Coordinates of C-alpha atoms and ligand atoms in Angstrom, one line a residue:
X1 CA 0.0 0.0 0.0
X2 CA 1.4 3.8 -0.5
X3 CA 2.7 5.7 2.1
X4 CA 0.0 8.3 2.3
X5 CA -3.2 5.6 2.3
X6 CA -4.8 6.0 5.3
X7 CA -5.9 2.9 6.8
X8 CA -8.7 3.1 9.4
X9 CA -11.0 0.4 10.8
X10 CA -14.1 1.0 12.2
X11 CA -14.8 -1.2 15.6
X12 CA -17.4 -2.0 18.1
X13 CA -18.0 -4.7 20.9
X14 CA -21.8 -4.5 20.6
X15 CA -23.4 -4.8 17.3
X16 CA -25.9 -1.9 16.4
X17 CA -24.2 1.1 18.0
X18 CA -23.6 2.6 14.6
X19 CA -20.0 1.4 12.6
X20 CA -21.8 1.1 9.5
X21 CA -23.1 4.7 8.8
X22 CA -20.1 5.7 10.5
X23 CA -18.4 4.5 8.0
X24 CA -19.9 5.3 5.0
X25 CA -20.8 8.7 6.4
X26 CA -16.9 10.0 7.2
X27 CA -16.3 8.1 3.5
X28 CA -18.9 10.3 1.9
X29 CA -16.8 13.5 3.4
X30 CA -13.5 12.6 2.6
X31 CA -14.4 12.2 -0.8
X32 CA -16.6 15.4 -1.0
X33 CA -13.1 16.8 0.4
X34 CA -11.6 15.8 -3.2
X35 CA -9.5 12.3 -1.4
X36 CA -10.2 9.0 -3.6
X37 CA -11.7 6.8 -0.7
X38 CA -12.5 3.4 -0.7
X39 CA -15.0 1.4 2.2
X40 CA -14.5 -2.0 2.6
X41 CA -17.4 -4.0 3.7
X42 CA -15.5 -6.0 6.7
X43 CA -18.5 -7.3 8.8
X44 CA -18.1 -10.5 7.0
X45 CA -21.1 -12.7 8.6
X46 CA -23.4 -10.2 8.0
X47 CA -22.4 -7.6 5.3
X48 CA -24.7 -4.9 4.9
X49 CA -23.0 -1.5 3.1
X50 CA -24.6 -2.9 0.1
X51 CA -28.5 -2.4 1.7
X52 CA -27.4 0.6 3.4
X53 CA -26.7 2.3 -0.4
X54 CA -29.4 0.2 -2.4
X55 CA -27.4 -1.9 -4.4
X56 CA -26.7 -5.1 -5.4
X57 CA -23.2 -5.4 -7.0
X58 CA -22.7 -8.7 -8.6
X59 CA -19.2 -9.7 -7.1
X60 CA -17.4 -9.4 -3.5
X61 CA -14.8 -10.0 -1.5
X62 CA -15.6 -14.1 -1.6
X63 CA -15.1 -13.5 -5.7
X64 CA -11.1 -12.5 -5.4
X65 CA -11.0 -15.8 -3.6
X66 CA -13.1 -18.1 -6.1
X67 CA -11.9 -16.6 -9.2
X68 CA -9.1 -14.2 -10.7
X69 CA -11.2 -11.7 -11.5
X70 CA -9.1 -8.0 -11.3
X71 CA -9.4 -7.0 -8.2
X72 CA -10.9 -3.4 -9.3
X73 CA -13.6 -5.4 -11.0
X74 CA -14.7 -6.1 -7.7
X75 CA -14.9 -2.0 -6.7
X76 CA -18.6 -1.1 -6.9
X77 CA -19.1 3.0 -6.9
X78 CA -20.8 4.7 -4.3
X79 CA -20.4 8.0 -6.3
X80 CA -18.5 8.8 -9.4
X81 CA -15.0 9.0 -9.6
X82 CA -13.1 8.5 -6.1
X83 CA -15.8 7.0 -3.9
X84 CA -15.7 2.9 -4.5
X85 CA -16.4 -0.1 -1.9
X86 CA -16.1 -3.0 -1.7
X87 CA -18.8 -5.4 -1.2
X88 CA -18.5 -8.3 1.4
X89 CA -20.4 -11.7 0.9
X90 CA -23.2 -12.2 3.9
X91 CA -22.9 -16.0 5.8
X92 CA -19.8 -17.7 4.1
X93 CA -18.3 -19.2 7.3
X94 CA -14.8 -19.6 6.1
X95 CA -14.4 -15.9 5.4
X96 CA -15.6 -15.2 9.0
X97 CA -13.0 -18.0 10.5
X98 CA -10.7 -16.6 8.0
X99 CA -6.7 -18.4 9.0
X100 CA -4.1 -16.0 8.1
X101 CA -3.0 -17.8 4.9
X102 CA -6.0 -17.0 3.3
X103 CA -6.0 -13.3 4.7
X104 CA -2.5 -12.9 2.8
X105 CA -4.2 -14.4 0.0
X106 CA -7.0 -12.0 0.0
X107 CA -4.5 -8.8 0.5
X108 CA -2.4 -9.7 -2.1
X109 CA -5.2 -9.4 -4.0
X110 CA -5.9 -5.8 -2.6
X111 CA -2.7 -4.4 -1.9
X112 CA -2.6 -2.8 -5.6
X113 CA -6.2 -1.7 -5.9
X114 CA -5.8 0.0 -2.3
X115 CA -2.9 2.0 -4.1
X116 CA -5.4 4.4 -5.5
X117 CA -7.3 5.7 -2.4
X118 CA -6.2 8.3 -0.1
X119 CA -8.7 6.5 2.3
X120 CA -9.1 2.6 3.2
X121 CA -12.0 2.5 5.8
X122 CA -12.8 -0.6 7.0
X123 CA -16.2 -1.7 8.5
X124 CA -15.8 -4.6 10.6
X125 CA -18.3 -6.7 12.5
X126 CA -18.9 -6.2 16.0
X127 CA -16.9 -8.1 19.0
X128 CA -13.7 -10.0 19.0
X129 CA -14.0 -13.0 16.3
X130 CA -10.2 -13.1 15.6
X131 CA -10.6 -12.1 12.2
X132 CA -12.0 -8.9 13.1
X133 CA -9.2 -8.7 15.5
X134 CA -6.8 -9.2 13.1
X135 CA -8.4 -6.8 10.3
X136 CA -8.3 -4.1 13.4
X137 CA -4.5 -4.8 14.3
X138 CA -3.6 -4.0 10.5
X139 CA -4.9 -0.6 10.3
X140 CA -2.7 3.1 11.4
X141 CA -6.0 4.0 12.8
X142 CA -8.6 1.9 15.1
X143 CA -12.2 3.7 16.1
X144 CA -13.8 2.4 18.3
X145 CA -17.7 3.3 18.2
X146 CA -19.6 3.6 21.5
X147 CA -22.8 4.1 22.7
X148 CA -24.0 5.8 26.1
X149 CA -25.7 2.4 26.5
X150 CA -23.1 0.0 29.5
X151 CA -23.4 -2.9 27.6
X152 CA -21.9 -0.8 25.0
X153 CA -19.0 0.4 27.2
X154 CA -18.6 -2.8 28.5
X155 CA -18.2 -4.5 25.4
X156 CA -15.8 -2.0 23.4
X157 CA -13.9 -2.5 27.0
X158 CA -13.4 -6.0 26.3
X159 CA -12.2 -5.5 22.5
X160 CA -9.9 -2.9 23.7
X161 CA -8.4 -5.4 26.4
X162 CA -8.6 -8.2 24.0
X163 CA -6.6 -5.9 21.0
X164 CA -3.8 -5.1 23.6
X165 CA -3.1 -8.5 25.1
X166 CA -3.3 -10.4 21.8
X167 CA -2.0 -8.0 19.2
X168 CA 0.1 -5.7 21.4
X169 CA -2.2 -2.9 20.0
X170 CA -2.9 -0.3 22.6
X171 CA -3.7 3.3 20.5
X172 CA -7.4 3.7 19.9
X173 CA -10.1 6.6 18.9
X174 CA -13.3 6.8 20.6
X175 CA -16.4 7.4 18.6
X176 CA -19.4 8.4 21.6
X177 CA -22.4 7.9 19.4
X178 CA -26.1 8.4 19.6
X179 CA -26.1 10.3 23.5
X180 CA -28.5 12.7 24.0
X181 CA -26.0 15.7 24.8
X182 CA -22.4 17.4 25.2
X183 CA -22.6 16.1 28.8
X184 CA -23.6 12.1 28.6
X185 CA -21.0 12.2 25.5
X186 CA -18.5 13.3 28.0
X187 CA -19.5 11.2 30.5
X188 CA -19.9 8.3 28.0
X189 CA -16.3 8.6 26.9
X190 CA -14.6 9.5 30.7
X191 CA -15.8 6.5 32.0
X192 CA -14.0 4.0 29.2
X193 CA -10.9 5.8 29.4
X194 CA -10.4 5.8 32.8
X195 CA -11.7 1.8 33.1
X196 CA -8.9 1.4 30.0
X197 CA -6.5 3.6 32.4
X198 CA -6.5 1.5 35.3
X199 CA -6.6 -1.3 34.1
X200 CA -5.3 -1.6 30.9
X201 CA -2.3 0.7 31.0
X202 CA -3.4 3.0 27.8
X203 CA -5.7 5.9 27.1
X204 CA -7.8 6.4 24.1
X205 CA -8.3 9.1 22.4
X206 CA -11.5 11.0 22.3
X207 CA -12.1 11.4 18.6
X208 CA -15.6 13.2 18.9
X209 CA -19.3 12.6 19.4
X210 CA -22.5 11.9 17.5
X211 CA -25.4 13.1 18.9
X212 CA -28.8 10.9 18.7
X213 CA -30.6 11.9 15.5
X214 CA -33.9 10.9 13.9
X215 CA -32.3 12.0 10.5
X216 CA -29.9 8.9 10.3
X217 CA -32.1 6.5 10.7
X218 CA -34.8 8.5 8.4
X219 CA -31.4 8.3 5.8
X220 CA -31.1 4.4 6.3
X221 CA -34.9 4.1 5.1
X222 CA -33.8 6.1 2.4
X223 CA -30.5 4.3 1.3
X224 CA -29.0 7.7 1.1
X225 CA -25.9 8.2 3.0
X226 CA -27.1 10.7 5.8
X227 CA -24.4 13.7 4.4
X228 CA -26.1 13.5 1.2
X229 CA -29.5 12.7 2.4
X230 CA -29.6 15.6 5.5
X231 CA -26.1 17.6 5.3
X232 CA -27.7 19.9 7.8
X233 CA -28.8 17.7 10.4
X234 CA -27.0 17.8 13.6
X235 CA -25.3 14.4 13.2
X236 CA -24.0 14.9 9.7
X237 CA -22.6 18.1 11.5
X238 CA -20.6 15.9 13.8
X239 CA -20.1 13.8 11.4
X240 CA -18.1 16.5 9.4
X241 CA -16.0 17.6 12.1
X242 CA -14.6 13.7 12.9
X243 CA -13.9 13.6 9.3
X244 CA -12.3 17.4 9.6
X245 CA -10.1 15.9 12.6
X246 CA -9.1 12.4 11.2
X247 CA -7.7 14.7 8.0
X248 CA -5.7 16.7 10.2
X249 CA -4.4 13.2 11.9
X250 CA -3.5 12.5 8.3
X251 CA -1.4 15.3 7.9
X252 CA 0.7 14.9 10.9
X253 CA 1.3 11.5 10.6
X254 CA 2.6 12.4 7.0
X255 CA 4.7 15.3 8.5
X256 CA 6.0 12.9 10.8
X257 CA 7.3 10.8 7.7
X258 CA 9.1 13.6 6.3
X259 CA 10.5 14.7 9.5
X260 CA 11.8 11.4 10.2
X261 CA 13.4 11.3 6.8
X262 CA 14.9 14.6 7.4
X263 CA 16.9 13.3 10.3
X264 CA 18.0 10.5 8.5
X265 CA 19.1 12.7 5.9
X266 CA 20.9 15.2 8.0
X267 CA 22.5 12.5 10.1
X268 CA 23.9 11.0 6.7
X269 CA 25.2 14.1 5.9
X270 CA 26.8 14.6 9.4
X271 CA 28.7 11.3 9.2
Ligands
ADP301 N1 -26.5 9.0 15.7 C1 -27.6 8.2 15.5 N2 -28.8 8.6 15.8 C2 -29.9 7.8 15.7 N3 -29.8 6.6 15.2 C3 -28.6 6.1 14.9 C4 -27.4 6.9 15.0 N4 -26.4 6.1 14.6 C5 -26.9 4.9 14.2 N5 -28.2 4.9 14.4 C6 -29.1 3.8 14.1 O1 -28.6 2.6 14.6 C7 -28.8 1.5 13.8 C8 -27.6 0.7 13.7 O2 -26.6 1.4 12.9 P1 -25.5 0.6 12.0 O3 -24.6 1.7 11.4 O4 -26.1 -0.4 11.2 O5 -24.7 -0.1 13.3 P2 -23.6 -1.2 13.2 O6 -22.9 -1.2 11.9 O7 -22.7 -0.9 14.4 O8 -24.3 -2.5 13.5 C9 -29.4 2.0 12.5 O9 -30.7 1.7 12.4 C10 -29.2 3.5 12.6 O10 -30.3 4.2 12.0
MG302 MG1 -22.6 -2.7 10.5

């Protein structure tokens, strides 16, 4: 993959706290921001980006693994020019339990495709089925989606725990969505990190909040990503501004590069 792709999974213990339009939402804004984006439908047992946009593409992910189809044939756009995704294939068991041979297999695949996106979102299924665990330990940047609901923070506690201990990953962004106000987003958030501080050795990172909004679920009825469907609404607002931050996490991480190969240079030229 290049340098400057941006790799970011989208996590949750609990199913139903929002990944999805999460997802497909901050996808929709990076693109409208002019970066070539593509959203791959991770929630492999039960893959639904397709019914959230109204479509049916004929191929997915299970089709790079029967067949040698090019991999971009397998790209279905969103919207025109630099918004794809990639469509996942609902109840095939051995994708779910997928062993790491076959997860090479499958990047291999994608590596050169992913190549033309600025953006590589992944939406993964909810909890800690090791392939999901795996898919989250590959990415720069893991966002984890809560809700204000304690099963919610329970859950995403355990996936955080479960991330460190196994894959030795211990940097996360929290998503608070669907609380009511500033205040229970707050609270929401405060009580995971300092659960994950205690006891876990690591802070996440507050990333923002989504407040609870009739408009998204109005959008889902609608098939219409909620930024195109109600770019006013309160949530899209949000929505925009997590998009607005995780493009400014971009940049530094690229300014990071280059200063890093700015030392390197200067210490060559000091030897
Ligand atoms: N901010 C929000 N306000 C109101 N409803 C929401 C919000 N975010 C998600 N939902 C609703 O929650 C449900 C689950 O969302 P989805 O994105 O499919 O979750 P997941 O991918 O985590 O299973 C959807 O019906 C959606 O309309
Ligand atoms: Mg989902």
């Amino acid at each position: 993959m290049k340098a400057n792709t941006l790799t970011i999974s989208v996590l949750s213990g609990k199913g139903g706290v929002g990944k999805t339009n999460i997802a497909l939402n901050l996808g929709y804004c990076m693109y409208r921001g002019d970066f070539p984006v593509m959203l791959m439908d991770c929630d492999l047992g039960l893959a639904n980006l397709d019914v959230l946009l109204g479509v049916t593409p004929n191929t997915n992910i299970q089709s790079l693994l029967d067949t040698d189809i090019p991999a971009e044939k397998v790209a279905f756009p969103i919207e025109p020019d630099g918004f794809d995704f990639l469509p996942a294939a609902s109840g095939v068991p051995e994708l779910v339990e997928m062993d790491s041979e076959l997860r090479n297999a499958l990047f291999q695949r994608l590596n050169p495709l992913f190549n033309n996106y600025e953006y590589l979102l992944m939406d993964l299924g909810a909890g800690i089925n090791p392939t999901v665990l795996s898919f989250a330990a590959m990415t720069r940047i893991r966002v984890v989606v809560v809700t204000p609901e304690p099963t919610s923070l329970t859950d995403s506690y355990a996936l955080m725990k479960v991330l460190s201990t196994q894959h030795n990953v211990k940097d996360f962004y929290i998503i608070v969505n669907q609380a009511e106000d500033k205040t229970e987003e707050t609270s929401t958030y405060n009580r995971l990190a300092t659960a994950c501080e205690r006891f876990l050795g690591f802070t996440p990172e507050f990333l923002g909040g989504i407040t609870q909004d009739k408009m998204v679920p109005e959008s889902v009825r609608k098939q219409t990503p909620l930024m195109k469907h109600a770019p006013n609404s309160k949530a899209a607002k949000d929505i925009f501004s997590i998009a607005v931050k995780l493009q400014k996490i971009k940049n530094s991480m690229l300014n990071d590069i280059s200063k890093s190969i700015f030392t390197e240079t200067a210490n060559n030229l000091s030897n």
